[in-house]
PDB file of C-alpha atoms in Angstrom:
ATOM      1  CA  UNK A 486     119.881  78.764 117.167  1.00 74.00           C
ATOM      2  CA  UNK A 487     120.922  82.534 117.734  1.00 72.00           C
ATOM      3  CA  UNK A 488     124.415  83.658 116.697  1.00 71.00           C
ATOM      4  CA  UNK A 489     126.460  87.069 117.026  1.00 74.00           C
ATOM      5  CA  UNK A 490     127.441  89.326 114.744  1.00 73.00           C
ATOM      6  CA  UNK A 491     129.044  92.692 114.987  1.00 70.00           C
ATOM      7  CA  UNK A 492     127.503  95.281 112.868  1.00 69.00           C
ATOM      8  CA  UNK A 493     129.877  98.239 110.812  1.00 74.00           C
ATOM      9  CA  UNK A 494     129.598 100.757 114.571  1.00 76.00           C
ATOM     10  CA  UNK A 495     131.034  97.861 116.597  1.00 75.00           C
ATOM     11  CA  UNK A 496     128.031  96.559 118.305  1.00 83.00           C
ATOM     12  CA  UNK A 497     127.031  92.497 118.123  1.00 87.00           C
ATOM     13  CA  UNK A 498     123.409  91.932 117.977  1.00 87.00           C
ATOM     14  CA  UNK A 499     121.984  88.752 118.264  1.00 90.00           C
ATOM     15  CA  UNK A 500     120.615  86.712 114.749  1.00 90.00           C
ATOM     16  CA  UNK A 501     119.328  83.782 113.658  1.00 92.00           C
ATOM     17  CA  UNK A 502     121.989  81.211 112.616  1.00 92.00           C
ATOM     18  CA  UNK A 503     119.953  80.447 109.322  1.00 93.00           C
ATOM     19  CA  UNK A 504     122.276  77.123 108.790  1.00 93.00           C
ATOM     20  CA  UNK A 505     121.069  76.079 112.297  1.00 93.00           C
ATOM     21  CA  UNK A 506     117.576  77.313 112.929  1.00 94.00           C
ATOM     22  CA  UNK A 507     115.535  74.269 112.467  1.00 95.00           C
ATOM     23  CA  UNK A 508     112.122  76.158 111.423  1.00 94.00           C
ATOM     24  CA  UNK A 509     114.042  78.274 108.765  1.00 94.00           C
ATOM     25  CA  UNK A 510     116.065  74.858 107.267  1.00 95.00           C
ATOM     26  CA  UNK A 511     112.417  73.432 107.173  1.00 96.00           C
ATOM     27  CA  UNK A 512     110.450  76.308 105.798  1.00 95.00           C
ATOM     28  CA  UNK A 513     113.490  77.077 103.158  1.00 96.00           C
ATOM     29  CA  UNK A 514     113.514  73.617 102.209  1.00 96.00           C
ATOM     30  CA  UNK A 515     109.709  73.500 101.938  1.00 96.00           C
ATOM     31  CA  UNK A 516     109.955  76.462  99.587  1.00 96.00           C
ATOM     32  CA  UNK A 517     112.548  75.067  96.898  1.00 97.00           C
ATOM     33  CA  UNK A 518     110.871  71.692  96.889  1.00 96.00           C
ATOM     34  CA  UNK A 519     107.620  72.537  96.213  1.00 96.00           C
ATOM     35  CA  UNK A 520     108.635  75.568  93.718  1.00 96.00           C
ATOM     36  CA  UNK A 521     110.415  73.085  91.575  1.00 96.00           C
ATOM     37  CA  UNK A 522     107.615  70.522  91.907  1.00 97.00           C
ATOM     38  CA  UNK A 523     105.028  73.324  90.903  1.00 96.00           C
ATOM     39  CA  UNK A 524     107.306  74.240  87.888  1.00 96.00           C
ATOM     40  CA  UNK A 525     107.078  70.852  86.839  1.00 96.00           C
ATOM     41  CA  UNK A 526     103.466  69.481  87.367  1.00 97.00           C
ATOM     42  CA  UNK A 527     102.142  73.166  85.742  1.00 96.00           C
ATOM     43  CA  UNK A 528     104.115  72.494  82.855  1.00 97.00           C
ATOM     44  CA  UNK A 529     103.253  68.859  82.343  1.00 96.00           C
ATOM     45  CA  UNK A 530      99.728  68.047  83.694  1.00 96.00           C
ATOM     46  CA  UNK A 531      98.451  72.219  84.160  1.00 95.00           C
ATOM     47  CA  UNK A 532      97.644  71.788  88.206  1.00 96.00           C
ATOM     48  CA  UNK A 533      99.866  73.137  90.723  1.00 95.00           C
ATOM     49  CA  UNK A 534     101.377  71.573  94.063  1.00 96.00           C
ATOM     50  CA  UNK A 535      98.650  72.859  96.093  1.00 95.00           C
ATOM     51  CA  UNK A 536      96.583  70.594  93.807  1.00 97.00           C
ATOM     52  CA  UNK A 537      98.747  67.856  93.467  1.00 97.00           C
ATOM     53  CA  UNK A 538      98.920  67.831  97.648  1.00 96.00           C
ATOM     54  CA  UNK A 539      94.568  67.784  97.717  1.00 97.00           C
ATOM     55  CA  UNK A 540      95.111  64.675  95.413  1.00 98.00           C
ATOM     56  CA  UNK A 541      97.336  62.858  97.127  1.00 97.00           C
ATOM     57  CA  UNK A 542      94.994  63.494  99.924  1.00 96.00           C
ATOM     58  CA  UNK A 543      92.282  62.085  98.107  1.00 97.00           C
ATOM     59  CA  UNK A 544      93.942  59.182  96.659  1.00 97.00           C
ATOM     60  CA  UNK A 545      94.688  58.293 100.258  1.00 97.00           C
ATOM     61  CA  UNK A 546      91.324  58.891 102.095  1.00 96.00           C
ATOM     62  CA  UNK A 547      88.668  59.011  99.156  1.00 96.00           C
ATOM     63  CA  UNK A 548      85.317  60.803  99.664  1.00 96.00           C
ATOM     64  CA  UNK A 549      86.833  63.463 102.352  1.00 94.00           C
ATOM     65  CA  UNK A 550      85.197  66.945 103.375  1.00 94.00           C
ATOM     66  CA  UNK A 551      86.780  69.698 102.616  1.00 94.00           C
ATOM     67  CA  UNK A 552      87.826  70.223 106.295  1.00 93.00           C
ATOM     68  CA  UNK A 553      89.552  67.133 106.288  1.00 94.00           C
ATOM     69  CA  UNK A 554      92.024  68.328 103.617  1.00 95.00           C
ATOM     70  CA  UNK A 555      92.606  71.479 105.506  1.00 94.00           C
ATOM     71  CA  UNK A 556      93.403  69.664 108.431  1.00 93.00           C
ATOM     72  CA  UNK A 557      95.780  67.086 107.296  1.00 93.00           C
ATOM     73  CA  UNK A 558      97.382  68.979 105.141  1.00 92.00           C
ATOM     74  CA  UNK A 559      97.562  72.923 106.323  1.00 91.00           C
ATOM     75  CA  UNK A 560      96.078  74.425 103.969  1.00 92.00           C
ATOM     76  CA  UNK A 561      93.429  77.291 104.890  1.00 93.00           C
ATOM     77  CA  UNK A 562      89.812  76.469 103.376  1.00 93.00           C
ATOM     78  CA  UNK A 563      89.744  79.182 100.794  1.00 94.00           C
ATOM     79  CA  UNK A 564      92.728  78.061  99.026  1.00 93.00           C
ATOM     80  CA  UNK A 565      91.305  74.292  99.407  1.00 95.00           C
ATOM     81  CA  UNK A 566      87.847  75.309  97.539  1.00 95.00           C
ATOM     82  CA  UNK A 567      89.356  76.943  95.522  1.00 96.00           C
ATOM     83  CA  UNK A 568      91.447  74.342  94.223  1.00 96.00           C
ATOM     84  CA  UNK A 569      88.688  71.349  94.763  1.00 97.00           C
ATOM     85  CA  UNK A 570      86.662  73.673  91.992  1.00 96.00           C
ATOM     86  CA  UNK A 571      89.620  74.122  89.616  1.00 97.00           C
ATOM     87  CA  UNK A 572      89.704  70.158  89.691  1.00 98.00           C
ATOM     88  CA  UNK A 573      86.228  69.583  89.259  1.00 97.00           C
ATOM     89  CA  UNK A 574      86.185  71.528  86.214  1.00 97.00           C
ATOM     90  CA  UNK A 575      88.974  69.924  84.760  1.00 97.00           C
ATOM     91  CA  UNK A 576      86.881  66.855  85.458  1.00 98.00           C
ATOM     92  CA  UNK A 577      89.730  65.434  88.074  1.00 98.00           C
ATOM     93  CA  UNK A 578      87.447  65.537  91.256  1.00 98.00           C
ATOM     94  CA  UNK A 579      83.881  64.823  91.910  1.00 98.00           C
ATOM     95  CA  UNK A 580      81.469  65.409  94.543  1.00 96.00           C
ATOM     96  CA  UNK A 581      78.717  64.246  96.586  1.00 93.00           C
ATOM     97  CA  UNK A 582      76.855  64.984 100.010  1.00 90.00           C
ATOM     98  CA  UNK A 583      77.703  63.431 103.222  1.00 79.00           C
ATOM     99  CA  UNK A 584      76.239  60.845 103.919  1.00 74.00           C
ATOM    100  CA  UNK A 585      75.333  61.981 107.357  1.00 74.00           C
ATOM    101  CA  UNK A 586      74.948  65.628 106.690  1.00 70.00           C
ATOM    102  CA  UNK A 587      73.414  66.235 103.808  1.00 67.00           C
ATOM    103  CA  UNK A 588      74.686  70.297 103.315  1.00 75.00           C
ATOM    104  CA  UNK A 589      78.391  69.602 103.130  1.00 85.00           C
ATOM    105  CA  UNK A 590      80.352  67.914 100.826  1.00 94.00           C
ATOM    106  CA  UNK A 591      82.877  65.290 100.256  1.00 96.00           C
ATOM    107  CA  UNK A 592      85.211  64.580  97.731  1.00 97.00           C
ATOM    108  CA  UNK A 593      87.068  61.704  95.782  1.00 98.00           C
ATOM    109  CA  UNK A 594      89.218  61.372  92.135  1.00 98.00           C
ATOM    110  CA  UNK A 595      87.592  61.002  89.165  1.00 98.00           C
ATOM    111  CA  UNK A 596      88.698  57.859  86.630  1.00 98.00           C
ATOM    112  CA  UNK A 597      90.394  60.697  85.079  1.00 98.00           C
ATOM    113  CA  UNK A 598      91.972  61.971  88.368  1.00 98.00           C
ATOM    114  CA  UNK A 599      93.317  58.469  88.932  1.00 98.00           C
ATOM    115  CA  UNK A 600      95.119  58.496  85.896  1.00 98.00           C
ATOM    116  CA  UNK A 601      96.723  61.749  86.216  1.00 98.00           C
ATOM    117  CA  UNK A 602      97.400  60.947  90.176  1.00 98.00           C
ATOM    118  CA  UNK A 603      99.443  57.961  89.286  1.00 98.00           C
ATOM    119  CA  UNK A 604     101.666  60.259  86.279  1.00 98.00           C
ATOM    120  CA  UNK A 605     102.357  62.281  89.195  1.00 98.00           C
ATOM    121  CA  UNK A 606     102.764  60.426  91.936  1.00 98.00           C
ATOM    122  CA  UNK A 607     105.762  58.151  89.881  1.00 97.00           C
ATOM    123  CA  UNK A 608     107.204  62.111  89.377  1.00 97.00           C
ATOM    124  CA  UNK A 609     107.325  62.616  92.533  1.00 97.00           C
ATOM    125  CA  UNK A 610     108.602  59.314  94.036  1.00 97.00           C
ATOM    126  CA  UNK A 611     111.178  59.849  91.987  1.00 97.00           C
ATOM    127  CA  UNK A 612     112.332  63.540  93.232  1.00 97.00           C
ATOM    128  CA  UNK A 613     112.327  61.848  96.549  1.00 97.00           C
ATOM    129  CA  UNK A 614     114.662  59.406  95.577  1.00 97.00           C
ATOM    130  CA  UNK A 615     116.476  62.550  94.240  1.00 97.00           C
ATOM    131  CA  UNK A 616     116.522  64.457  97.762  1.00 97.00           C
ATOM    132  CA  UNK A 617     117.289  61.373  99.456  1.00 98.00           C
ATOM    133  CA  UNK A 618     120.004  60.096  96.844  1.00 97.00           C
ATOM    134  CA  UNK A 619     122.574  60.867  99.426  1.00 98.00           C
ATOM    135  CA  UNK A 620     121.076  59.071 103.028  1.00 98.00           C
ATOM    136  CA  UNK A 621     121.801  55.387 103.656  1.00 98.00           C
ATOM    137  CA  UNK A 622     118.474  53.430 104.049  1.00 97.00           C
ATOM    138  CA  UNK A 623     118.616  53.734 107.983  1.00 98.00           C
ATOM    139  CA  UNK A 624     119.578  57.386 107.802  1.00 98.00           C
ATOM    140  CA  UNK A 625     116.113  57.699 105.703  1.00 98.00           C
ATOM    141  CA  UNK A 626     114.309  55.918 108.473  1.00 98.00           C
ATOM    142  CA  UNK A 627     116.063  58.247 111.369  1.00 98.00           C
ATOM    143  CA  UNK A 628     115.120  61.268 109.464  1.00 98.00           C
ATOM    144  CA  UNK A 629     111.340  59.926 109.033  1.00 97.00           C
ATOM    145  CA  UNK A 630     110.766  58.934 112.624  1.00 98.00           C
ATOM    146  CA  UNK A 631     112.308  62.519 113.521  1.00 97.00           C
ATOM    147  CA  UNK A 632     110.297  64.441 111.297  1.00 97.00           C
ATOM    148  CA  UNK A 633     107.008  62.636 112.059  1.00 97.00           C
ATOM    149  CA  UNK A 634     108.390  63.381 115.816  1.00 97.00           C
ATOM    150  CA  UNK A 635     108.666  67.144 114.406  1.00 96.00           C
ATOM    151  CA  UNK A 636     105.335  67.245 113.140  1.00 94.00           C
ATOM    152  CA  UNK A 637     103.466  65.956 116.239  1.00 96.00           C
ATOM    153  CA  UNK A 638     105.227  68.815 118.079  1.00 96.00           C
ATOM    154  CA  UNK A 639     103.409  71.453 116.166  1.00 94.00           C
ATOM    155  CA  UNK A 640     100.709  71.708 118.191  1.00 94.00           C
ATOM    156  CA  UNK A 641     103.164  72.886 121.217  1.00 96.00           C
ATOM    157  CA  UNK A 642     104.987  75.150 118.620  1.00 93.00           C
ATOM    158  CA  UNK A 643     101.715  76.968 117.745  1.00 94.00           C
ATOM    159  CA  UNK A 644     100.538  77.315 121.625  1.00 96.00           C
ATOM    160  CA  UNK A 645     100.190  80.579 122.939  1.00 95.00           C
ATOM    161  CA  UNK A 646     103.957  82.271 123.864  1.00 94.00           C
ATOM    162  CA  UNK A 647     104.967  84.880 126.372  1.00 93.00           C
ATOM    163  CA  UNK A 648     106.033  87.656 124.479  1.00 93.00           C
ATOM    164  CA  UNK A 649     109.450  89.182 126.572  1.00 90.00           C
ATOM    165  CA  UNK A 650     109.206  92.811 127.118  1.00 92.00           C
ATOM    166  CA  UNK A 651     110.965  95.471 124.560  1.00 90.00           C
ATOM    167  CA  UNK A 652     114.810  95.722 125.853  1.00 76.00           C
TER     168      UNK A 652
END
């Protein structure tokens, strides 16, 4: 959404309404959630939110390739590769050759990784409850449904767009 704003020279200009522009609201919320989680995770467990997201993905889908992690989470391959290497160095993740393509690797949590996963999961779920604390059960379901619908719209949002000519 946009709104008009008057400048000191009396001109009105169109600007984003940051309290109503949904992409900004989602990004601002995600940035604040990530920075808060990162501080907790680094302080208590020595991993960041990128590593936790990868661990969570490996918990849901063990023995997957880095490319699959990138596709689901939306990270670039370099960040995922660095994080997987760090998680391997810490003994939290192990790799093996892909069953149908010996050149690529698939990853899974180690026993140590599963133990850490459980500890971080408990904190993550508690933080989620704090975030959603003012919402009723019905409102939570509506929110989850809406967020999933928005997520499915990402390909359309990121499709090529006609750029208006300069005014």
